[in-house]
Amino acid sequence: METFPKKIVLVKLFLIVVMMIVRVESSTTTTLHRVGGGRYTWNPNVNFSDWANHERFYSGEWLYFGFDPTSHNVLEVNKSSYEQCIDTDFISNVTRGGRDVFQLLQPKPYYFICGKGYCDQGMKLAVNVLPQPSTTSNSITLISSSAFSFAAVSILALM
């Protein structure tokens, strides 16, 4: 009779550990922003300023640019080049094949243009990246998978 309450306590402890891991992992997911809102929307027919104003960007997140690489490209530029559609002296060429990603590593403004003559037609994007939101003072420390496995096996062995 004494083992039944012990099993309940162990099951509850196991469930608490699982819930802690799920909570931590769900709070650390990374977002992929599809630029323009669709799969292939890096083109002159999209209002990128309007799209960006309805998004919130945090450091560590990703931008996805989908486009025809024979007609368009993606250049990261400074603010002045963004405003004047200057495609020389760019910071980096994001273009890798038409389905390209760019990670927003730092909390700062980022600027992108199409360097194949479409910037003046609106193919430019400015995003203001914010720092990751701070966690509350009650945050849970991530438990390594090996520690979790050890805890789970230990609890099950006691049952």
PDB file of C-alpha atoms in Angstrom:
ATOM      1  CA  MET A   1       0.000   0.000   0.000  1.00  0.00           C
ATOM      2  CA  GLU A   2       2.847   2.335   0.684  1.00  0.00           C
ATOM      3  CA  THR A   3       4.151   2.202  -2.918  1.00  0.00           C
ATOM      4  CA  PHE A   4       0.943   3.617  -4.442  1.00  0.00           C
ATOM      5  CA  PRO A   5       1.358   7.149  -2.931  1.00  0.00           C
ATOM      6  CA  LYS A   6       5.068   6.989  -3.783  1.00  0.00           C
ATOM      7  CA  LYS A   7       4.199   6.272  -7.441  1.00  0.00           C
ATOM      8  CA  ILE A   8       1.783   9.230  -7.534  1.00  0.00           C
ATOM      9  CA  VAL A   9       4.459  11.562  -6.189  1.00  0.00           C
ATOM     10  CA  LEU A  10       6.977  10.298  -8.745  1.00  0.00           C
ATOM     11  CA  VAL A  11       4.527  10.671 -11.632  1.00  0.00           C
ATOM     12  CA  LYS A  12       3.720  14.228 -10.520  1.00  0.00           C
ATOM     13  CA  LEU A  13       7.429  15.039 -10.285  1.00  0.00           C
ATOM     14  CA  PHE A  14       8.002  13.629 -13.772  1.00  0.00           C
ATOM     15  CA  LEU A  15       5.122  15.705 -15.194  1.00  0.00           C
ATOM     16  CA  ILE A  16       6.479  18.862 -13.568  1.00  0.00           C
ATOM     17  CA  VAL A  17       9.893  18.300 -15.187  1.00  0.00           C
ATOM     18  CA  VAL A  18       8.261  17.718 -18.593  1.00  0.00           C
ATOM     19  CA  MET A  19       6.154  20.867 -18.240  1.00  0.00           C
ATOM     20  CA  MET A  20       9.254  22.897 -17.347  1.00  0.00           C
ATOM     21  CA  ILE A  21      11.077  21.719 -20.462  1.00  0.00           C
ATOM     22  CA  VAL A  22       8.079  22.355 -22.721  1.00  0.00           C
ATOM     23  CA  ARG A  23       7.683  25.866 -21.303  1.00  0.00           C
ATOM     24  CA  VAL A  24      11.349  26.722 -21.838  1.00  0.00           C
ATOM     25  CA  GLU A  25      11.470  25.290 -25.373  1.00  0.00           C
ATOM     26  CA  SER A  26       8.274  27.067 -26.434  1.00  0.00           C
ATOM     27  CA  SER A  27       9.663  30.402 -25.255  1.00  0.00           C
ATOM     28  CA  THR A  28      12.844  30.032 -27.303  1.00  0.00           C
ATOM     29  CA  THR A  29      11.320  29.391 -30.723  1.00  0.00           C
ATOM     30  CA  THR A  30      12.658  31.416 -33.609  1.00  0.00           C
ATOM     31  CA  THR A  31      10.448  33.220 -36.094  1.00  0.00           C
ATOM     32  CA  LEU A  32      10.855  33.170 -39.856  1.00  0.00           C
ATOM     33  CA  HIS A  33       9.312  36.283 -41.435  1.00  0.00           C
ATOM     34  CA  ARG A  34       8.273  35.779 -45.059  1.00  0.00           C
ATOM     35  CA  VAL A  35       9.110  39.190 -46.515  1.00  0.00           C
ATOM     36  CA  GLY A  36       5.953  40.654 -48.024  1.00  0.00           C
ATOM     37  CA  GLY A  37       3.828  37.980 -46.375  1.00  0.00           C
ATOM     38  CA  GLY A  38       4.041  35.213 -48.966  1.00  0.00           C
ATOM     39  CA  ARG A  39       6.278  32.598 -50.512  1.00  0.00           C
ATOM     40  CA  TYR A  40       7.498  34.599 -53.539  1.00  0.00           C
ATOM     41  CA  THR A  41       6.685  38.177 -52.634  1.00  0.00           C
ATOM     42  CA  TRP A  42      10.021  39.981 -53.056  1.00  0.00           C
ATOM     43  CA  ASN A  43       8.766  41.849 -56.130  1.00  0.00           C
ATOM     44  CA  PRO A  44       7.685  45.388 -57.103  1.00  0.00           C
ATOM     45  CA  ASN A  45       3.975  44.740 -56.441  1.00  0.00           C
ATOM     46  CA  VAL A  46       4.273  44.628 -52.633  1.00  0.00           C
ATOM     47  CA  ASN A  47       4.167  47.507 -50.153  1.00  0.00           C
ATOM     48  CA  PHE A  48       7.074  46.455 -47.944  1.00  0.00           C
ATOM     49  CA  SER A  49       6.764  49.456 -45.621  1.00  0.00           C
ATOM     50  CA  ASP A  50       3.165  48.524 -44.838  1.00  0.00           C
ATOM     51  CA  TRP A  51       4.116  44.873 -44.351  1.00  0.00           C
ATOM     52  CA  ALA A  52       7.024  45.709 -42.020  1.00  0.00           C
ATOM     53  CA  ASN A  53       4.845  48.074 -39.963  1.00  0.00           C
ATOM     54  CA  HIS A  54       2.554  45.134 -39.134  1.00  0.00           C
ATOM     55  CA  GLU A  55       5.413  42.874 -38.043  1.00  0.00           C
ATOM     56  CA  ARG A  56       7.584  42.848 -34.942  1.00  0.00           C
ATOM     57  CA  PHE A  57      11.210  41.809 -35.416  1.00  0.00           C
ATOM     58  CA  TYR A  58      13.489  40.528 -32.649  1.00  0.00           C
ATOM     59  CA  SER A  59      17.203  39.708 -32.688  1.00  0.00           C
ATOM     60  CA  GLY A  60      17.832  36.116 -33.661  1.00  0.00           C
ATOM     61  CA  GLU A  61      14.857  35.924 -36.007  1.00  0.00           C
ATOM     62  CA  TRP A  62      15.052  35.328 -39.749  1.00  0.00           C
ATOM     63  CA  LEU A  63      13.838  37.029 -42.914  1.00  0.00           C
ATOM     64  CA  TYR A  64      12.871  34.873 -45.901  1.00  0.00           C
ATOM     65  CA  PHE A  65      13.088  36.438 -49.366  1.00  0.00           C
ATOM     66  CA  GLY A  66      11.378  34.505 -52.177  1.00  0.00           C
ATOM     67  CA  PHE A  67      11.927  35.800 -55.727  1.00  0.00           C
ATOM     68  CA  ASP A  68      13.055  35.076 -59.268  1.00  0.00           C
ATOM     69  CA  PRO A  69      16.870  35.416 -59.151  1.00  0.00           C
ATOM     70  CA  THR A  70      17.070  36.232 -62.868  1.00  0.00           C
ATOM     71  CA  SER A  71      15.027  39.403 -62.270  1.00  0.00           C
ATOM     72  CA  HIS A  72      15.768  40.373 -58.658  1.00  0.00           C
ATOM     73  CA  ASN A  73      18.312  40.177 -55.883  1.00  0.00           C
ATOM     74  CA  VAL A  74      18.549  41.245 -52.234  1.00  0.00           C
ATOM     75  CA  LEU A  75      21.255  43.585 -50.996  1.00  0.00           C
ATOM     76  CA  GLU A  76      21.742  44.666 -47.404  1.00  0.00           C
ATOM     77  CA  VAL A  77      22.618  48.370 -47.491  1.00  0.00           C
ATOM     78  CA  ASN A  78      23.029  51.325 -45.135  1.00  0.00           C
ATOM     79  CA  LYS A  79      20.274  53.859 -44.507  1.00  0.00           C
ATOM     80  CA  SER A  80      21.549  56.379 -47.053  1.00  0.00           C
ATOM     81  CA  SER A  81      21.750  53.763 -49.828  1.00  0.00           C
ATOM     82  CA  TYR A  82      18.272  52.553 -48.857  1.00  0.00           C
ATOM     83  CA  GLU A  83      16.789  56.050 -49.087  1.00  0.00           C
ATOM     84  CA  GLN A  84      18.521  56.841 -52.417  1.00  0.00           C
ATOM     85  CA  CYS A  85      18.324  53.315 -53.947  1.00  0.00           C
ATOM     86  CA  ILE A  86      22.103  53.062 -54.355  1.00  0.00           C
ATOM     87  CA  ASP A  87      23.168  49.490 -55.059  1.00  0.00           C
ATOM     88  CA  THR A  88      26.945  49.982 -54.918  1.00  0.00           C
ATOM     89  CA  ASP A  89      28.996  49.600 -51.736  1.00  0.00           C
ATOM     90  CA  PHE A  90      26.348  47.336 -50.201  1.00  0.00           C
ATOM     91  CA  ILE A  91      26.981  45.636 -46.866  1.00  0.00           C
ATOM     92  CA  SER A  92      26.170  42.129 -48.097  1.00  0.00           C
ATOM     93  CA  ASN A  93      24.535  40.351 -51.001  1.00  0.00           C
ATOM     94  CA  VAL A  94      21.852  38.155 -49.444  1.00  0.00           C
ATOM     95  CA  THR A  95      21.055  36.491 -52.774  1.00  0.00           C
ATOM     96  CA  ARG A  96      21.855  32.782 -52.925  1.00  0.00           C
ATOM     97  CA  GLY A  97      19.240  31.457 -55.332  1.00  0.00           C
ATOM     98  CA  GLY A  98      15.831  33.079 -54.923  1.00  0.00           C
ATOM     99  CA  ARG A  99      14.719  31.434 -51.693  1.00  0.00           C
ATOM    100  CA  ASP A 100      17.101  33.182 -49.357  1.00  0.00           C
ATOM    101  CA  VAL A 101      17.227  33.790 -45.629  1.00  0.00           C
ATOM    102  CA  PHE A 102      18.903  36.452 -43.552  1.00  0.00           C
ATOM    103  CA  GLN A 103      19.301  36.302 -39.773  1.00  0.00           C
ATOM    104  CA  LEU A 104      18.681  39.492 -37.812  1.00  0.00           C
ATOM    105  CA  LEU A 105      21.524  39.085 -35.342  1.00  0.00           C
ATOM    106  CA  GLN A 106      21.568  42.446 -33.575  1.00  0.00           C
ATOM    107  CA  PRO A 107      18.897  44.825 -32.299  1.00  0.00           C
ATOM    108  CA  LYS A 108      19.274  47.642 -34.830  1.00  0.00           C
ATOM    109  CA  PRO A 109      17.727  48.870 -38.094  1.00  0.00           C
ATOM    110  CA  TYR A 110      18.406  46.777 -41.200  1.00  0.00           C
ATOM    111  CA  TYR A 111      17.930  47.978 -44.778  1.00  0.00           C
ATOM    112  CA  PHE A 112      17.483  45.905 -47.943  1.00  0.00           C
ATOM    113  CA  ILE A 113      16.996  46.821 -51.601  1.00  0.00           C
ATOM    114  CA  CYS A 114      16.716  45.085 -54.947  1.00  0.00           C
ATOM    115  CA  GLY A 115      19.893  45.955 -56.832  1.00  0.00           C
ATOM    116  CA  LYS A 116      18.568  45.117 -60.281  1.00  0.00           C
ATOM    117  CA  GLY A 117      16.765  48.396 -60.916  1.00  0.00           C
ATOM    118  CA  TYR A 118      13.557  47.806 -58.959  1.00  0.00           C
ATOM    119  CA  CYS A 119      14.339  49.737 -55.779  1.00  0.00           C
ATOM    120  CA  ASP A 120      12.796  52.898 -57.232  1.00  0.00           C
ATOM    121  CA  GLN A 121       9.620  50.855 -57.845  1.00  0.00           C
ATOM    122  CA  GLY A 122       9.352  50.038 -54.152  1.00  0.00           C
ATOM    123  CA  MET A 123      11.508  46.941 -53.803  1.00  0.00           C
ATOM    124  CA  LYS A 124      13.141  48.008 -50.592  1.00  0.00           C
ATOM    125  CA  LEU A 125      12.648  47.017 -47.001  1.00  0.00           C
ATOM    126  CA  ALA A 126      13.575  48.616 -43.687  1.00  0.00           C
ATOM    127  CA  VAL A 127      13.134  46.660 -40.460  1.00  0.00           C
ATOM    128  CA  ASN A 128      13.823  47.807 -36.937  1.00  0.00           C
ATOM    129  CA  VAL A 129      15.028  44.846 -34.887  1.00  0.00           C
ATOM    130  CA  LEU A 130      14.324  44.858 -31.165  1.00  0.00           C
ATOM    131  CA  PRO A 131      16.225  42.976 -28.458  1.00  0.00           C
ATOM    132  CA  GLN A 132      14.694  39.678 -27.419  1.00  0.00           C
ATOM    133  CA  PRO A 133      12.066  40.319 -24.738  1.00  0.00           C
ATOM    134  CA  SER A 134      13.477  39.709 -21.295  1.00  0.00           C
ATOM    135  CA  THR A 135      12.149  36.759 -19.381  1.00  0.00           C
ATOM    136  CA  THR A 136      10.418  37.239 -16.073  1.00  0.00           C
ATOM    137  CA  SER A 137      12.276  36.848 -12.792  1.00  0.00           C
ATOM    138  CA  ASN A 138      10.524  33.478 -12.427  1.00  0.00           C
ATOM    139  CA  SER A 139      12.222  32.103 -15.540  1.00  0.00           C
ATOM    140  CA  ILE A 140      13.165  28.463 -15.640  1.00  0.00           C
ATOM    141  CA  THR A 141      16.665  27.330 -16.470  1.00  0.00           C
ATOM    142  CA  LEU A 142      16.815  24.987 -19.446  1.00  0.00           C
ATOM    143  CA  ILE A 143      17.537  21.438 -18.405  1.00  0.00           C
ATOM    144  CA  SER A 144      19.913  19.592 -20.722  1.00  0.00           C
ATOM    145  CA  SER A 145      18.492  16.586 -22.520  1.00  0.00           C
ATOM    146  CA  SER A 146      20.966  14.269 -20.756  1.00  0.00           C
ATOM    147  CA  ALA A 147      19.883  15.612 -17.351  1.00  0.00           C
ATOM    148  CA  PHE A 148      16.252  15.157 -18.333  1.00  0.00           C
ATOM    149  CA  SER A 149      16.905  11.590 -19.521  1.00  0.00           C
ATOM    150  CA  PHE A 150      18.685  10.787 -16.258  1.00  0.00           C
ATOM    151  CA  ALA A 151      15.815  12.234 -14.211  1.00  0.00           C
ATOM    152  CA  ALA A 152      13.194  10.371 -16.214  1.00  0.00           C
ATOM    153  CA  VAL A 153      15.030   7.032 -15.966  1.00  0.00           C
ATOM    154  CA  SER A 154      15.632   7.540 -12.241  1.00  0.00           C
ATOM    155  CA  ILE A 155      11.974   8.299 -11.575  1.00  0.00           C
ATOM    156  CA  LEU A 156      10.785   5.361 -13.644  1.00  0.00           C
ATOM    157  CA  ALA A 157      13.278   3.034 -11.918  1.00  0.00           C
ATOM    158  CA  LEU A 158      11.848   3.986  -8.531  1.00  0.00           C
ATOM    159  CA  MET A 159       8.350   3.063  -9.652  1.00  0.00           C
TER     160      MET A 159
END
